PDB file of C-alpha atoms and ligand atoms in Angstrom:
ATOM      1  CA  MET A  30     -32.531 -85.840 -43.909  1.00 64.00           C
ATOM      2  CA  SER A  31     -33.510 -87.486 -40.621  1.00 63.00           C
ATOM      3  CA  GLU A  32     -36.758 -87.000 -38.724  1.00 63.00           C
ATOM      4  CA  GLU A  33     -37.293 -87.414 -34.966  1.00 61.00           C
ATOM      5  CA  ASN A  34     -40.274 -86.074 -32.983  1.00 63.00           C
ATOM      6  CA  ASN A  35     -41.346 -84.169 -36.096  1.00 71.00           C
ATOM      7  CA  GLN A  36     -38.001 -82.339 -36.039  1.00 78.00           C
ATOM      8  CA  LYS A  37     -36.416 -82.465 -39.488  1.00 89.00           C
ATOM      9  CA  SER A  38     -32.620 -82.436 -39.602  1.00 94.00           C
ATOM     10  CA  TYR A  39     -30.312 -81.659 -42.495  1.00 97.00           C
ATOM     11  CA  ASN A  40     -26.559 -81.333 -43.002  1.00 97.00           C
ATOM     12  CA  VAL A  41     -24.758 -79.084 -45.433  1.00 97.00           C
ATOM     13  CA  LYS A  42     -21.109 -78.477 -46.218  1.00 97.00           C
ATOM     14  CA  CYS A  43     -19.851 -74.914 -46.463  1.00 97.00           C
ATOM     15  CA  VAL A  44     -16.360 -73.811 -47.522  1.00 96.00           C
ATOM     16  CA  VAL A  45     -14.749 -70.512 -46.544  1.00 97.00           C
ATOM     17  CA  VAL A  46     -12.133 -69.330 -49.047  1.00 96.00           C
ATOM     18  CA  GLY A  47     -10.123 -66.187 -49.762  1.00 97.00           C
ATOM     19  CA  ASP A  48      -6.674 -64.635 -49.410  1.00 97.00           C
ATOM     20  CA  SER A  49      -4.512 -65.345 -46.400  1.00 96.00           C
ATOM     21  CA  GLY A  50      -5.199 -62.855 -43.617  1.00 96.00           C
ATOM     22  CA  THR A  51      -8.740 -61.934 -44.633  1.00 98.00           C
ATOM     23  CA  GLY A  52     -10.007 -63.535 -41.413  1.00 97.00           C
ATOM     24  CA  LYS A  53     -11.481 -66.876 -42.500  1.00 97.00           C
ATOM     25  CA  THR A  54     -10.406 -68.721 -39.331  1.00 96.00           C
ATOM     26  CA  CYS A  55     -11.670 -65.898 -37.116  1.00 97.00           C
ATOM     27  CA  ILE A  56     -15.020 -65.869 -38.963  1.00 97.00           C
ATOM     28  CA  ALA A  57     -15.478 -69.620 -38.499  1.00 97.00           C
ATOM     29  CA  GLN A  58     -14.419 -69.442 -34.844  1.00 96.00           C
ATOM     30  CA  ARG A  59     -16.759 -66.536 -34.185  1.00 97.00           C
ATOM     31  CA  LEU A  60     -19.683 -68.584 -35.451  1.00 97.00           C
ATOM     32  CA  ALA A  61     -18.667 -71.867 -33.815  1.00 96.00           C
ATOM     33  CA  PHE A  62     -17.445 -70.591 -30.409  1.00 95.00           C
ATOM     34  CA  ASN A  63     -18.476 -66.935 -30.339  1.00 95.00           C
ATOM     35  CA  ASN A  64     -14.904 -65.904 -29.575  1.00 93.00           C
ATOM     36  CA  PHE A  65     -12.027 -64.117 -31.293  1.00 94.00           C
ATOM     37  CA  THR A  66      -8.358 -65.113 -31.319  1.00 87.00           C
ATOM     38  CA  ASP A  67      -6.211 -62.135 -32.146  1.00 88.00           C
ATOM     39  CA  ASN A  68      -3.600 -63.937 -34.196  1.00 84.00           C
ATOM     40  CA  PRO A  69      -4.539 -67.503 -35.051  1.00 85.00           C
ATOM     41  CA  GLU A  70      -1.915 -69.580 -36.807  1.00 90.00           C
ATOM     42  CA  SER A  71      -2.221 -69.467 -40.573  1.00 89.00           C
ATOM     43  CA  THR A  72      -4.294 -72.416 -41.762  1.00 88.00           C
ATOM     44  CA  ILE A  73      -2.487 -75.300 -43.423  1.00 88.00           C
ATOM     45  CA  GLY A  74      -4.814 -77.600 -45.324  1.00 84.00           C
ATOM     46  CA  ALA A  75      -8.169 -76.866 -43.703  1.00 86.00           C
ATOM     47  CA  SER A  76      -9.912 -76.787 -40.336  1.00 91.00           C
ATOM     48  CA  ASN A  77     -13.365 -78.102 -39.733  1.00 92.00           C
ATOM     49  CA  PHE A  78     -16.089 -76.534 -37.556  1.00 95.00           C
ATOM     50  CA  THR A  79     -19.755 -77.308 -37.086  1.00 96.00           C
ATOM     51  CA  TYR A  80     -22.693 -75.148 -36.142  1.00 98.00           C
ATOM     52  CA  LEU A  81     -26.307 -76.126 -35.656  1.00 97.00           C
ATOM     53  CA  PHE A  82     -29.058 -73.775 -36.813  1.00 96.00           C
ATOM     54  CA  GLU A  83     -32.601 -74.384 -35.619  1.00 94.00           C
ATOM     55  CA  PHE A  84     -35.365 -72.832 -37.664  1.00 94.00           C
ATOM     56  CA  GLY A  85     -38.629 -73.804 -35.991  1.00 90.00           C
ATOM     57  CA  ASP A  86     -39.183 -77.506 -36.649  1.00 89.00           C
ATOM     58  CA  THR A  87     -36.142 -77.745 -38.917  1.00 94.00           C
ATOM     59  CA  SER A  88     -32.498 -77.998 -37.944  1.00 95.00           C
ATOM     60  CA  LEU A  89     -29.533 -77.627 -40.225  1.00 96.00           C
ATOM     61  CA  LYS A  90     -26.013 -78.651 -39.268  1.00 97.00           C
ATOM     62  CA  LEU A  91     -23.459 -76.512 -41.085  1.00 98.00           C
ATOM     63  CA  GLU A  92     -20.169 -78.287 -41.613  1.00 97.00           C
ATOM     64  CA  ILE A  93     -17.744 -75.428 -42.172  1.00 97.00           C
ATOM     65  CA  TRP A  94     -14.388 -75.960 -43.861  1.00 96.00           C
ATOM     66  CA  ASP A  95     -11.967 -73.114 -43.225  1.00 95.00           C
ATOM     67  CA  THR A  96      -9.407 -73.458 -46.027  1.00 93.00           C
ATOM     68  CA  ALA A  97      -5.871 -72.099 -46.441  1.00 89.00           C
ATOM     69  CA  GLY A  98      -5.383 -68.748 -48.162  1.00 89.00           C
ATOM     70  CA  GLN A  99      -1.613 -68.958 -48.473  1.00 91.00           C
ATOM     71  CA  GLU A 100      -0.417 -69.399 -52.027  1.00 86.00           C
ATOM     72  CA  ALA A 101       1.612 -72.525 -51.216  1.00 83.00           C
ATOM     73  CA  TYR A 102      -1.511 -74.427 -50.163  1.00 83.00           C
ATOM     74  CA  ARG A 103      -4.063 -73.067 -52.655  1.00 80.00           C
ATOM     75  CA  SER A 104      -3.967 -75.959 -55.064  1.00 81.00           C
ATOM     76  CA  LEU A 105      -4.774 -78.336 -52.187  1.00 82.00           C
ATOM     77  CA  ASN A 106      -8.010 -76.503 -51.457  1.00 86.00           C
ATOM     78  CA  ARG A 107      -9.889 -78.259 -54.233  1.00 86.00           C
ATOM     79  CA  ILE A 108      -9.928 -81.433 -52.120  1.00 89.00           C
ATOM     80  CA  PHE A 109     -11.970 -79.640 -49.480  1.00 90.00           C
ATOM     81  CA  TYR A 110     -14.509 -78.119 -51.897  1.00 92.00           C
ATOM     82  CA  LYS A 111     -15.994 -81.467 -52.844  1.00 90.00           C
ATOM     83  CA  ASP A 112     -19.742 -81.656 -52.176  1.00 91.00           C
ATOM     84  CA  ALA A 113     -19.885 -78.135 -50.736  1.00 96.00           C
ATOM     85  CA  LYS A 114     -23.245 -76.463 -51.281  1.00 97.00           C
ATOM     86  CA  ILE A 115     -22.268 -73.094 -49.818  1.00 97.00           C
ATOM     87  CA  ALA A 116     -19.080 -71.115 -50.535  1.00 97.00           C
ATOM     88  CA  ILE A 117     -18.137 -67.996 -48.578  1.00 98.00           C
ATOM     89  CA  LEU A 118     -15.661 -65.909 -50.614  1.00 98.00           C
ATOM     90  CA  THR A 119     -13.877 -63.643 -48.190  1.00 98.00           C
ATOM     91  CA  TYR A 120     -11.967 -60.413 -48.642  1.00 98.00           C
ATOM     92  CA  ASP A 121     -10.624 -57.812 -46.218  1.00 98.00           C
ATOM     93  CA  ILE A 122     -12.324 -54.415 -46.697  1.00 98.00           C
ATOM     94  CA  THR A 123      -8.956 -52.697 -46.098  1.00 98.00           C
ATOM     95  CA  ASN A 124      -7.169 -54.701 -48.795  1.00 98.00           C
ATOM     96  CA  ASN A 125      -8.070 -54.098 -52.426  1.00 98.00           C
ATOM     97  CA  GLU A 126      -6.026 -57.002 -53.709  1.00 98.00           C
ATOM     98  CA  SER A 127      -7.914 -59.470 -51.548  1.00 98.00           C
ATOM     99  CA  PHE A 128     -11.126 -58.250 -53.208  1.00 98.00           C
ATOM    100  CA  LYS A 129      -9.699 -58.470 -56.741  1.00 98.00           C
ATOM    101  CA  ASN A 130      -8.473 -61.979 -56.032  1.00 98.00           C
ATOM    102  CA  ILE A 131     -12.034 -63.144 -55.488  1.00 98.00           C
ATOM    103  CA  SER A 132     -12.790 -62.753 -59.194  1.00 98.00           C
ATOM    104  CA  THR A 133      -9.374 -63.849 -60.474  1.00 97.00           C
ATOM    105  CA  ILE A 134      -8.479 -66.702 -58.119  1.00 95.00           C
ATOM    106  CA  TRP A 135     -11.175 -67.802 -55.693  1.00 96.00           C
ATOM    107  CA  LEU A 136     -14.355 -67.710 -57.742  1.00 97.00           C
ATOM    108  CA  PRO A 137     -12.845 -69.677 -60.668  1.00 95.00           C
ATOM    109  CA  GLN A 138     -11.345 -72.240 -58.288  1.00 93.00           C
ATOM    110  CA  VAL A 139     -14.591 -72.671 -56.394  1.00 94.00           C
ATOM    111  CA  LYS A 140     -16.714 -72.870 -59.557  1.00 94.00           C
ATOM    112  CA  GLU A 141     -14.517 -75.659 -60.897  1.00 92.00           C
ATOM    113  CA  CYS A 142     -15.242 -77.814 -57.885  1.00 91.00           C
ATOM    114  CA  VAL A 143     -18.508 -77.064 -56.104  1.00 91.00           C
ATOM    115  CA  ASP A 144     -22.031 -77.966 -57.092  1.00 85.00           C
ATOM    116  CA  GLN A 145     -23.294 -75.814 -59.985  1.00 86.00           C
ATOM    117  CA  ASN A 146     -26.159 -74.571 -57.854  1.00 90.00           C
ATOM    118  CA  ALA A 147     -23.978 -73.840 -54.835  1.00 96.00           C
ATOM    119  CA  ILE A 148     -24.835 -70.730 -52.877  1.00 98.00           C
ATOM    120  CA  LEU A 149     -22.116 -68.101 -53.171  1.00 98.00           C
ATOM    121  CA  PHE A 150     -21.599 -65.429 -50.525  1.00 98.00           C
ATOM    122  CA  ILE A 151     -19.218 -62.502 -50.923  1.00 98.00           C
ATOM    123  CA  CYS A 152     -18.020 -61.544 -47.454  1.00 98.00           C
ATOM    124  CA  GLY A 153     -16.196 -58.286 -46.734  1.00 98.00           C
ATOM    125  CA  ASN A 154     -14.572 -58.882 -43.351  1.00 98.00           C
ATOM    126  CA  LYS A 155     -12.942 -56.453 -40.876  1.00 98.00           C
ATOM    127  CA  CYS A 156     -15.745 -53.890 -41.239  1.00 98.00           C
ATOM    128  CA  ASP A 157     -14.694 -52.609 -37.783  1.00 98.00           C
ATOM    129  CA  LYS A 158     -11.784 -50.958 -39.656  1.00 98.00           C
ATOM    130  CA  TYR A 159     -14.104 -48.700 -41.670  1.00 95.00           C
ATOM    131  CA  ASP A 160     -11.672 -45.771 -41.376  1.00 97.00           C
ATOM    132  CA  GLU A 161      -9.150 -47.827 -43.404  1.00 98.00           C
ATOM    133  CA  GLU A 162     -11.723 -49.019 -45.943  1.00 98.00           C
ATOM    134  CA  LYS A 163     -10.313 -49.573 -49.449  1.00 98.00           C
ATOM    135  CA  VAL A 164     -13.169 -51.579 -50.962  1.00 98.00           C
ATOM    136  CA  LYS A 165     -16.464 -49.696 -50.983  1.00 98.00           C
ATOM    137  CA  GLU A 166     -19.425 -51.699 -49.766  1.00 98.00           C
ATOM    138  CA  GLU A 167     -21.576 -50.642 -52.743  1.00 98.00           C
ATOM    139  CA  ASP A 168     -18.903 -51.776 -55.246  1.00 98.00           C
ATOM    140  CA  ALA A 169     -18.553 -55.170 -53.594  1.00 98.00           C
ATOM    141  CA  LYS A 170     -22.323 -55.544 -53.410  1.00 98.00           C
ATOM    142  CA  ALA A 171     -22.627 -54.634 -57.115  1.00 98.00           C
ATOM    143  CA  TYR A 172     -20.012 -57.274 -57.947  1.00 98.00           C
ATOM    144  CA  ALA A 173     -21.869 -59.866 -55.868  1.00 98.00           C
ATOM    145  CA  ASP A 174     -25.037 -59.062 -57.831  1.00 98.00           C
ATOM    146  CA  THR A 175     -23.252 -59.629 -61.153  1.00 98.00           C
ATOM    147  CA  ILE A 176     -22.256 -63.155 -60.159  1.00 97.00           C
ATOM    148  CA  GLY A 177     -25.568 -63.974 -58.473  1.00 97.00           C
ATOM    149  CA  ALA A 178     -23.976 -64.096 -55.013  1.00 98.00           C
ATOM    150  CA  MET A 179     -25.299 -62.964 -51.675  1.00 98.00           C
ATOM    151  CA  PHE A 180     -23.321 -60.263 -49.857  1.00 98.00           C
ATOM    152  CA  ALA A 181     -22.410 -59.345 -46.300  1.00 98.00           C
ATOM    153  CA  GLN A 182     -19.946 -57.152 -44.456  1.00 98.00           C
ATOM    154  CA  THR A 183     -18.720 -58.724 -41.240  1.00 98.00           C
ATOM    155  CA  SER A 184     -16.397 -58.205 -38.329  1.00 98.00           C
ATOM    156  CA  ALA A 185     -15.133 -61.358 -36.671  1.00 98.00           C
ATOM    157  CA  LEU A 186     -13.466 -59.088 -34.113  1.00 98.00           C
ATOM    158  CA  GLN A 187     -16.708 -57.425 -33.030  1.00 98.00           C
ATOM    159  CA  GLY A 188     -19.043 -60.279 -33.923  1.00 97.00           C
ATOM    160  CA  ILE A 189     -20.898 -58.221 -36.533  1.00 98.00           C
ATOM    161  CA  GLY A 190     -22.831 -59.893 -39.326  1.00 98.00           C
ATOM    162  CA  ILE A 191     -21.307 -63.376 -38.954  1.00 98.00           C
ATOM    163  CA  LYS A 192     -24.240 -65.356 -37.591  1.00 97.00           C
ATOM    164  CA  GLU A 193     -26.595 -63.447 -39.885  1.00 98.00           C
ATOM    165  CA  MET A 194     -24.484 -64.332 -42.937  1.00 98.00           C
ATOM    166  CA  PHE A 195     -24.335 -68.064 -42.193  1.00 98.00           C
ATOM    167  CA  SER A 196     -27.992 -68.073 -41.210  1.00 97.00           C
ATOM    168  CA  ALA A 197     -29.004 -66.410 -44.502  1.00 97.00           C
ATOM    169  CA  ALA A 198     -26.943 -68.971 -46.442  1.00 98.00           C
ATOM    170  CA  ALA A 199     -28.460 -71.823 -44.431  1.00 97.00           C
ATOM    171  CA  LYS A 200     -32.014 -70.605 -45.085  1.00 96.00           C
ATOM    172  CA  LYS A 201     -31.284 -70.139 -48.778  1.00 97.00           C
ATOM    173  CA  TYR A 202     -29.981 -73.696 -48.922  1.00 97.00           C
ATOM    174  CA  LEU A 203     -33.139 -75.048 -47.275  1.00 96.00           C
ATOM    175  CA  SER A 204     -35.321 -73.109 -49.666  1.00 94.00           C
ATOM    176  CA  LEU A 205     -33.285 -74.359 -52.657  1.00 95.00           C
ATOM    177  CA  ILE A 206     -33.873 -77.957 -51.633  1.00 94.00           C
ATOM    178  CA  GLY A 207     -37.568 -77.190 -51.194  1.00 93.00           C
ATOM    179  CA  ILE A 208     -37.788 -77.183 -47.385  1.00 91.00           C
ATOM    180  CA  ASP A 209     -40.478 -75.041 -45.917  1.00 85.00           C
ATOM    181  CA  PHE A 210     -39.794 -74.129 -42.296  1.00 78.00           C
ATOM    182  CA  LYS A 211     -41.961 -72.084 -39.992  1.00 73.00           C
ATOM    183  CA  GLU A 212     -40.358 -68.639 -39.917  1.00 66.00           C
ATOM    184  CA  GLU A 213     -42.399 -67.512 -36.864  1.00 54.00           C
ATOM    185  CA  ASN A 214     -40.713 -70.158 -34.651  1.00 46.00           C
ATOM    186  CA  ASN A 215     -37.343 -69.230 -35.949  1.00 49.00           C
ATOM    187  CA  THR A 216     -34.758 -69.125 -33.159  1.00 52.00           C
ATOM    188  CA  GLU A 217     -31.958 -67.705 -35.329  1.00 58.00           C
TER     189      GLU A 217
HETATM  190  P1  GTP B 317      -5.015 -67.961 -43.545  1.00 64.08           P
HETATM  191  O1  GTP B 317      -5.263 -69.059 -42.547  1.00 64.08           O
HETATM  192  O2  GTP B 317      -3.550 -67.633 -43.678  1.00 64.08           O
HETATM  193  O3  GTP B 317      -5.667 -68.218 -44.871  1.00 64.08           O
HETATM  194  O4  GTP B 317      -5.673 -66.595 -42.937  1.00 64.08           O
HETATM  195  P2  GTP B 317      -7.187 -66.317 -42.512  1.00 64.08           P
HETATM  196  O5  GTP B 317      -7.936 -65.754 -43.671  1.00 64.08           O
HETATM  197  O6  GTP B 317      -7.784 -67.521 -41.858  1.00 64.08           O
HETATM  198  O7  GTP B 317      -7.059 -65.127 -41.467  1.00 64.08           O
HETATM  199  P3  GTP B 317      -7.099 -65.209 -39.872  1.00 64.08           P
HETATM  200  O8  GTP B 317      -8.444 -65.615 -39.389  1.00 64.08           O
HETATM  201  O9  GTP B 317      -5.928 -66.001 -39.413  1.00 64.08           O
HETATM  202  O10 GTP B 317      -6.919 -63.656 -39.495  1.00 64.08           O
HETATM  203  C1  GTP B 317      -5.825 -62.886 -40.003  1.00 64.08           C
HETATM  204  C2  GTP B 317      -5.612 -61.669 -39.112  1.00 64.08           C
HETATM  205  O11 GTP B 317      -6.728 -60.790 -39.215  1.00 64.08           O
HETATM  206  C3  GTP B 317      -5.457 -61.998 -37.610  1.00 64.08           C
HETATM  207  O12 GTP B 317      -4.482 -61.140 -37.058  1.00 64.08           O
HETATM  208  C4  GTP B 317      -6.825 -61.691 -37.049  1.00 64.08           C
HETATM  209  O13 GTP B 317      -6.751 -61.353 -35.681  1.00 64.08           O
HETATM  210  C5  GTP B 317      -7.276 -60.513 -37.918  1.00 64.08           C
HETATM  211  N1  GTP B 317      -8.745 -60.419 -38.066  1.00 64.08           N
HETATM  212  C6  GTP B 317      -9.594 -61.408 -38.428  1.00 64.08           C
HETATM  213  N2  GTP B 317     -10.858 -60.955 -38.477  1.00 64.08           N
HETATM  214  C7  GTP B 317     -10.811 -59.642 -38.142  1.00 64.08           C
HETATM  215  C8  GTP B 317     -11.800 -58.608 -38.023  1.00 64.08           C
HETATM  216  O14 GTP B 317     -13.015 -58.801 -38.224  1.00 64.08           O
HETATM  217  N3  GTP B 317     -11.355 -57.364 -37.695  1.00 64.08           N
HETATM  218  C9  GTP B 317     -10.033 -57.096 -37.463  1.00 64.08           C
HETATM  219  N4  GTP B 317      -9.707 -55.836 -37.149  1.00 64.08           N
HETATM  220  N5  GTP B 317      -9.077 -58.037 -37.550  1.00 64.08           N
HETATM  221  C10 GTP B 317      -9.455 -59.308 -37.891  1.00 64.08           C
END
């Protein structure tokens, strides 16, 4: 924590994981740059983005690690999970397998490596494609509840739910570390 002119500043590391093609890079880019690239190159290793939230007199810099979903690189991901306090587990609402893989692949891998009290977020991306929906929102939400995770549906394409999801995770992190910020001055 650093303090300047009564402004308290914190940093937190957040990893975004999930199957290849679920939209992790697009989600991170939507938050960081408020744009959408139609077909970004598949991530190799990880990419790093930052975003600053200001909640009244408290600021929180999110350091976001967008990891690789491709099978060939999965075992490398553990390197990037170290010290993460927030994990966003992403699936594509039009792809059932990507949802199943959260419980069989991504959650176990994340739990092995991140802080025990890390904030988990289940993120159903591509909600703009609701006519092709394969994973029902209520089922995914029920699953999130069973593992004590937060839940959001997002569209990186349309910019739906992304800032809200990261903001909710950021606020939860601040409350977990006992930081009381003034909600009425909240700019997010
Ligand atoms: P890896 O880097 O291989 O792990 O993939 P990724 O999960 O980072 O996926 P990426 O962000 O590269 O997006 C995969 C594809 O989904 C691209 O063609 C994107 O344009 C598309 N996409 C991402 N987000 C959305 C969304 O919200 N809606 C729609 N319709 N398409 C999306």
